[in-house]
Short mmCIF file of C-alpha atoms in Angstrom, two decimals:
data_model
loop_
_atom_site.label_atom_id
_atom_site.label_comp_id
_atom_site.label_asym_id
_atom_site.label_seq_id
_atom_site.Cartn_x
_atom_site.Cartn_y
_atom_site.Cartn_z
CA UNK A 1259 144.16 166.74 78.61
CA UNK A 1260 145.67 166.28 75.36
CA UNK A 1261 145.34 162.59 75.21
CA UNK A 1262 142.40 160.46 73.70
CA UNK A 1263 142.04 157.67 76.24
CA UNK A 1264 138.94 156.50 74.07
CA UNK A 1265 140.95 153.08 73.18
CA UNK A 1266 141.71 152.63 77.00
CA UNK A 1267 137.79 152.52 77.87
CA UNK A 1268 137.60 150.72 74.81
CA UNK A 1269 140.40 147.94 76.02
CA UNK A 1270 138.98 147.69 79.18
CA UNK A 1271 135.25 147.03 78.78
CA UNK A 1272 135.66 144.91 75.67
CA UNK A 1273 138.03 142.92 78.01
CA UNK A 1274 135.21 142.67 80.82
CA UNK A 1275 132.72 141.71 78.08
CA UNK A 1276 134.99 138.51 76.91
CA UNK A 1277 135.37 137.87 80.50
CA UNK A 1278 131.57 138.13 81.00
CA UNK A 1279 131.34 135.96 77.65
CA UNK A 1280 134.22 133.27 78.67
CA UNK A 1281 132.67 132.78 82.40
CA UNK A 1282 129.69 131.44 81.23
CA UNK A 1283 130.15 129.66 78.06
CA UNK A 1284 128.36 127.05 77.32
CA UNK A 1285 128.09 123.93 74.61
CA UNK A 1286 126.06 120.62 75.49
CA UNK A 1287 128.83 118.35 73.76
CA UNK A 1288 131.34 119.30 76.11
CA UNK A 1289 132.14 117.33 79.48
CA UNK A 1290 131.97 119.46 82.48
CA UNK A 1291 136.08 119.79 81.77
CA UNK A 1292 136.47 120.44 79.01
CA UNK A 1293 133.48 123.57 79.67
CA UNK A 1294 136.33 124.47 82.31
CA UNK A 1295 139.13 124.18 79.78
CA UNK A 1296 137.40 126.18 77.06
CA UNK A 1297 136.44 128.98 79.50
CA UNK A 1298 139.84 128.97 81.03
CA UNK A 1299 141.36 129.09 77.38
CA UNK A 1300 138.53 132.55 76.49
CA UNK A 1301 139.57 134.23 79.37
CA UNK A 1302 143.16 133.79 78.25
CA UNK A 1303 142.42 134.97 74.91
CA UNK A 1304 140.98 137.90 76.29
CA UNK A 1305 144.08 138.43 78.56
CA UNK A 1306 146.16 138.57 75.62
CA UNK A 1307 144.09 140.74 73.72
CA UNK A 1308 144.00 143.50 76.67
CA UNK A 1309 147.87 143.12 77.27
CA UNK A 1310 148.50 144.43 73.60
CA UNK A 1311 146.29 147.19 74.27
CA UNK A 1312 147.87 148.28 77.37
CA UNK A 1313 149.94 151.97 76.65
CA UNK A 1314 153.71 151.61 77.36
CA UNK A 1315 154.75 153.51 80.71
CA UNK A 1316 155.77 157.03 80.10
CA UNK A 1317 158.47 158.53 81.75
CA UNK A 1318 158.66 162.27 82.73
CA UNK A 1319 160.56 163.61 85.29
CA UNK A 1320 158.43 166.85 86.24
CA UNK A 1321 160.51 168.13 89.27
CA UNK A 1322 164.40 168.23 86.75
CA UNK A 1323 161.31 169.77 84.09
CA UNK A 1324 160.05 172.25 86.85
CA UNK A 1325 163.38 172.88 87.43
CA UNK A 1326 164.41 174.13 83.87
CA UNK A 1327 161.81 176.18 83.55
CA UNK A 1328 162.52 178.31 86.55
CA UNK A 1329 166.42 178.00 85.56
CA UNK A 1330 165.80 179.29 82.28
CA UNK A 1331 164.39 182.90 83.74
CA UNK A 1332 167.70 183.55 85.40
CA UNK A 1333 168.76 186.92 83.68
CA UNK A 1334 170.69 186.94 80.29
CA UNK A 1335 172.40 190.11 80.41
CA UNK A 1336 173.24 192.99 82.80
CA UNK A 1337 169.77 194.58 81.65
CA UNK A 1338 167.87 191.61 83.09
CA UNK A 1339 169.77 191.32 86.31
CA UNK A 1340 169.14 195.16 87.17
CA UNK A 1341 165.77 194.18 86.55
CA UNK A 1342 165.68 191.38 88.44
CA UNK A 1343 166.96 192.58 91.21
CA UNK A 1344 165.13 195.38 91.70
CA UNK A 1345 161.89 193.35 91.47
CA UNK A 1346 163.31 191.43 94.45
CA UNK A 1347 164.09 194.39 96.41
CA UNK A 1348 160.85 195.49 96.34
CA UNK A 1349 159.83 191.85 97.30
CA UNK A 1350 162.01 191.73 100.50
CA UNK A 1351 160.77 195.88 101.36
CA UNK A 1352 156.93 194.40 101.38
CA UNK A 1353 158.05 191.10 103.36
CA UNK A 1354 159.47 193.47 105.92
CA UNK A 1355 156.11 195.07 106.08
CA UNK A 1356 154.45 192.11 106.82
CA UNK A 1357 152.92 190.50 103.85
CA UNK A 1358 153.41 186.82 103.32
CA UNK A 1359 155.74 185.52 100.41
CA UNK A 1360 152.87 183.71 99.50
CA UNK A 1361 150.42 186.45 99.20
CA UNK A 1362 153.31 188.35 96.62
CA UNK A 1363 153.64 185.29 94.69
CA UNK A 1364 150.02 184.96 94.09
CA UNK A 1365 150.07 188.92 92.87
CA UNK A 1366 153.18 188.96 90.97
CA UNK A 1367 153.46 189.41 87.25
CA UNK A 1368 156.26 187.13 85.97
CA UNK A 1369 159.24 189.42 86.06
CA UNK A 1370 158.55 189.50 89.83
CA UNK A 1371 157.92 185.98 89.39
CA UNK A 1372 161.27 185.31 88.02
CA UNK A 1373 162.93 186.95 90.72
CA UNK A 1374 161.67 185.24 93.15
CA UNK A 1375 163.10 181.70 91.65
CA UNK A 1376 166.46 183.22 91.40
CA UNK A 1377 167.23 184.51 94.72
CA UNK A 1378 164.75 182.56 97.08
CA UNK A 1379 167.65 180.30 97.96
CA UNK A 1380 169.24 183.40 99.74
CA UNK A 1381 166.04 184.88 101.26
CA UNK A 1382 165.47 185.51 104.80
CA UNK A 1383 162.60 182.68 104.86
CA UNK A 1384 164.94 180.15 103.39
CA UNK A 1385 168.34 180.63 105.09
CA UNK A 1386 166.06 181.31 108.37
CA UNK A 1387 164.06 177.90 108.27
CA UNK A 1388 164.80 174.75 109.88
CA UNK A 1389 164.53 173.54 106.49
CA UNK A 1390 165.95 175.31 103.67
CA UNK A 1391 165.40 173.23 101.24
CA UNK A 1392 161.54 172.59 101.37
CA UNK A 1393 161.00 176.30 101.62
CA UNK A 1394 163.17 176.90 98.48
CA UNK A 1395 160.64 174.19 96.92
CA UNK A 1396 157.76 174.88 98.02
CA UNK A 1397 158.12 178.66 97.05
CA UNK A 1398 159.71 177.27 93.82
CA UNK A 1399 156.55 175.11 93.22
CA UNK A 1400 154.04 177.65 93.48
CA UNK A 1401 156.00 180.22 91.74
CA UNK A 1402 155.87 177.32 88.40
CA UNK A 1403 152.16 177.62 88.95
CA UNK A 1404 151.93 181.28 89.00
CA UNK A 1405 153.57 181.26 85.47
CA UNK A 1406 151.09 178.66 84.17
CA UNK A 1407 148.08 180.83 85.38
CA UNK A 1408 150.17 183.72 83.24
CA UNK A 1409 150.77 181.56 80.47
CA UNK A 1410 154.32 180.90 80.00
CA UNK A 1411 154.38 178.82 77.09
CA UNK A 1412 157.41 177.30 79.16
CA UNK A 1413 155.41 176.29 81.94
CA UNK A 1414 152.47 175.01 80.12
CA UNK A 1415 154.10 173.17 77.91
CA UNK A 1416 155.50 170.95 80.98
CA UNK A 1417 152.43 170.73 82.61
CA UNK A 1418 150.49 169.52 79.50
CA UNK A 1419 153.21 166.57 79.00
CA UNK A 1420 153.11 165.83 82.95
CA UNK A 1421 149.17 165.75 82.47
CA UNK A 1422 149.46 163.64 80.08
CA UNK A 1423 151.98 161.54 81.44
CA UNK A 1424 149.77 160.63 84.73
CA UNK A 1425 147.03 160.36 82.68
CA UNK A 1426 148.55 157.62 80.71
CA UNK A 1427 149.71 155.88 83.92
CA UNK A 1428 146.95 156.11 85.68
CA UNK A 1429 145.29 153.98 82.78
CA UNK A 1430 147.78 151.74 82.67
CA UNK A 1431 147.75 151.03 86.23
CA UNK A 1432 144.05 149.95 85.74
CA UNK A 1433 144.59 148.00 83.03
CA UNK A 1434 147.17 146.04 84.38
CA UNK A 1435 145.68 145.03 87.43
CA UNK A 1436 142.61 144.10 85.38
CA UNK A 1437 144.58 141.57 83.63
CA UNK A 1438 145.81 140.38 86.81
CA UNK A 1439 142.61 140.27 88.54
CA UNK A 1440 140.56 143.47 90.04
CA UNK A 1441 141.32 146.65 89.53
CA UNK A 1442 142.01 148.63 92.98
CA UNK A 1443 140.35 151.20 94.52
CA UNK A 1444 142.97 152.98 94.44
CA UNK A 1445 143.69 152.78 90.61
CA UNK A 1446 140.29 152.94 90.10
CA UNK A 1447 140.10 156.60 92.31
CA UNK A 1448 143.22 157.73 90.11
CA UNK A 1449 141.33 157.37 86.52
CA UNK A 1450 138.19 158.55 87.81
CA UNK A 1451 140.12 161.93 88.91
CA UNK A 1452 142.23 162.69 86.18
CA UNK A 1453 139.94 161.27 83.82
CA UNK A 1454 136.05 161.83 85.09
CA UNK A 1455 134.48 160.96 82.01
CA UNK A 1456 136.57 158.12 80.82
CA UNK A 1457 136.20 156.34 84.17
CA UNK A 1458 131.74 157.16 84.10
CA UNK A 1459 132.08 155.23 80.39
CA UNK A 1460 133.70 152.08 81.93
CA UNK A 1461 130.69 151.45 84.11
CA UNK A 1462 132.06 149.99 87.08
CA UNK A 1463 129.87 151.60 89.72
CA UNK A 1464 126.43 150.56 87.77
CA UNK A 1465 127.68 146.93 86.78
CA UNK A 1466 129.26 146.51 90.11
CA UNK A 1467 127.29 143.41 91.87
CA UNK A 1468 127.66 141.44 88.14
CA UNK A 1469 131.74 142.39 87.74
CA UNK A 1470 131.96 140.70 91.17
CA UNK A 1471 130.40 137.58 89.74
CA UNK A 1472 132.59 137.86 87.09
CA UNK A 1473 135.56 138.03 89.28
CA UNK A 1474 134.80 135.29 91.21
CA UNK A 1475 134.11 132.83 88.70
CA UNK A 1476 137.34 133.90 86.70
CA UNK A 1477 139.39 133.02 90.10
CA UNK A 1478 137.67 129.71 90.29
CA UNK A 1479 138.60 128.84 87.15
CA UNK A 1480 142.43 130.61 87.19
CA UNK A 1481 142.69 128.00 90.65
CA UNK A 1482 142.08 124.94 88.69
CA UNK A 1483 145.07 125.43 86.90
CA UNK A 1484 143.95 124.53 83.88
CA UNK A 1485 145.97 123.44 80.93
CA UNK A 1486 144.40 125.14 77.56
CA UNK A 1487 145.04 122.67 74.97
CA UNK A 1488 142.66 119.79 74.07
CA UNK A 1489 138.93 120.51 74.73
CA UNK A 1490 137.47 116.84 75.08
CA UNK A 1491 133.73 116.64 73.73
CA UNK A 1492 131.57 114.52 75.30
CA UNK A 1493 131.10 110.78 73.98
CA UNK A 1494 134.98 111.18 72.24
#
C-alpha cells in the first residue's frame, strides 16, 4: 500500500465528531426551532466539510493493464521465439505426463512463464474446453501473479497502482455514504480488508451503540426539512 489514507480516517471521524457535536447542541436563548434549525445548519456544515475531503474516483483498468504486461513478453527476435518455444514444448511433454498446468505455473521461472501467456490460446486445455476463453484467463491471471511473486518490475508496478486504486475507492465509497447517511456493511467490510488499520482507527465497532444515536437523531432532523437560514432566539 503506497497510499497514506491518514486524511481519510481523519475526514471521517472529524465528520462523526461535528455530527456528534451538531446533534446535541444546545443554547437556552433559542426556541425549540430554531435549536432544530441550528443543528440542522452544523450538520450541514459538516457535510460540506467531508465532501471536500472526499478523494476523486480513480480509474484503472487492471484487466487491458494485465493484459500488457503479458503482451509485452511475446518474443522480440528469432532468439526469443526459439526460446520460447522450447520452454512450451517442454510444458505440453509434462502435461502429457500428467501434471496439472497449474502445478507448472506455480514452478515456472518466468521464461517458462512467458511462454505460457503466448501460446495458451492454442493449448490443448484451451481449444479443448467448453470455454476457451475463461481458461485462456484464468491461466493468464495466475501466470500475472507468478511474475509478481518473481518480481517483474512490470507486474508489480500494475499491481501497486491497482492496490492503490481500490484502496482509494474503497475509502471513497465510505465516505460517501457517510455523507449520505450510514456507511454499509459492505463498504465498511471493503476498508477494513484492504485497509485493517485505517478502518481499527475510525472506531466504529467500539462507538457503535452511540453512532446509532447519532444516526438517528441526524435523520430526525434531515426529515424536518429544515430551512438553514434565520435562527430565531427566544423572546425576538
Amino acid at each position: 500500500m503506497t497510499i497514506n489514507t491518514a486524511p481519510f480516517v481523519q475526514a471521517f471521524t472529524t465528520f462523526r465528531r461535528s455530527l456528534a457535536q451538531a446533534v446535541d447542541y444546545q443554547n437556552p436563548n433559542y426556541t425549540n426551532s430554531a435549536l432544530h434549525r441550528e443543528r440542522f445548519k452544523q450538520i450541514m456544515d459538516a457535510r460540506a466539510a467531508l465532501l471536500n475531503l472526499i478523494p476523486e474516483a480513480k480509474d484503472a483498468d487492471s484487466d487491458a493493464q494485465i493484459a500488457e504486461v503479458l503482451d509485452g513478453l511475446a518474443p522480440k527476435n528469432a532468439d526469443e521465439v526459439a526460446l520460447q518455444e522450447a520452454e512450451w514444448r517442454k510444458v505440453a511433454t509434462l502435461v502429457t505426463a500428467g501434471r496439472s498446468l497449474e502445478a507448472i505455473i506455480l514452478a515456472a521461472n518466468p521464461l517458462r512463464l512467458a511462454a505460457i501467456a503466448q501460446w495458451i490460446e492454442v493449448s490443448p486445455e484451451a481449444l479443448a474446453s467448453v470455454d476457451p476463453s475463461g481458461v485462456i484467463a484464468e491461466v493468464r491471471e495466475l501466470v500475472f501473479q507468478q511474475l509478481i511473486e518473481h518480481g517483474v518490475p512490470a507486474a508489480v508496478r500494475v499491481r501497486d497502482l491497482t492496490a492503490d486504486v481500490n484502496l482509494v475507492s474503497a475509502w471513497r465509497d465510505l465516505l460517501v455514504e457517510a455523507l449520505e447517511g450510514t456507511s454499509s456493511l459492505g463498504a465498511m467490510s471493503r476498508v477494513a480488508h484492504l485497509d485493517p488499520q485505517g478502518y481499527a482507527a475510525l472506531g466504529i465497532d467500539e462507538n457503535l451503540d452511540r453512532d446509532i444515536q447519532i444516526d438517528y437523531k441526524v435523520e430526525k432532523l434531515d426529515g424536518l426539512r429544515l430551512r438553514p437560514d434565520t435562527i430565531v432566539a427566544k423572546g425576538a
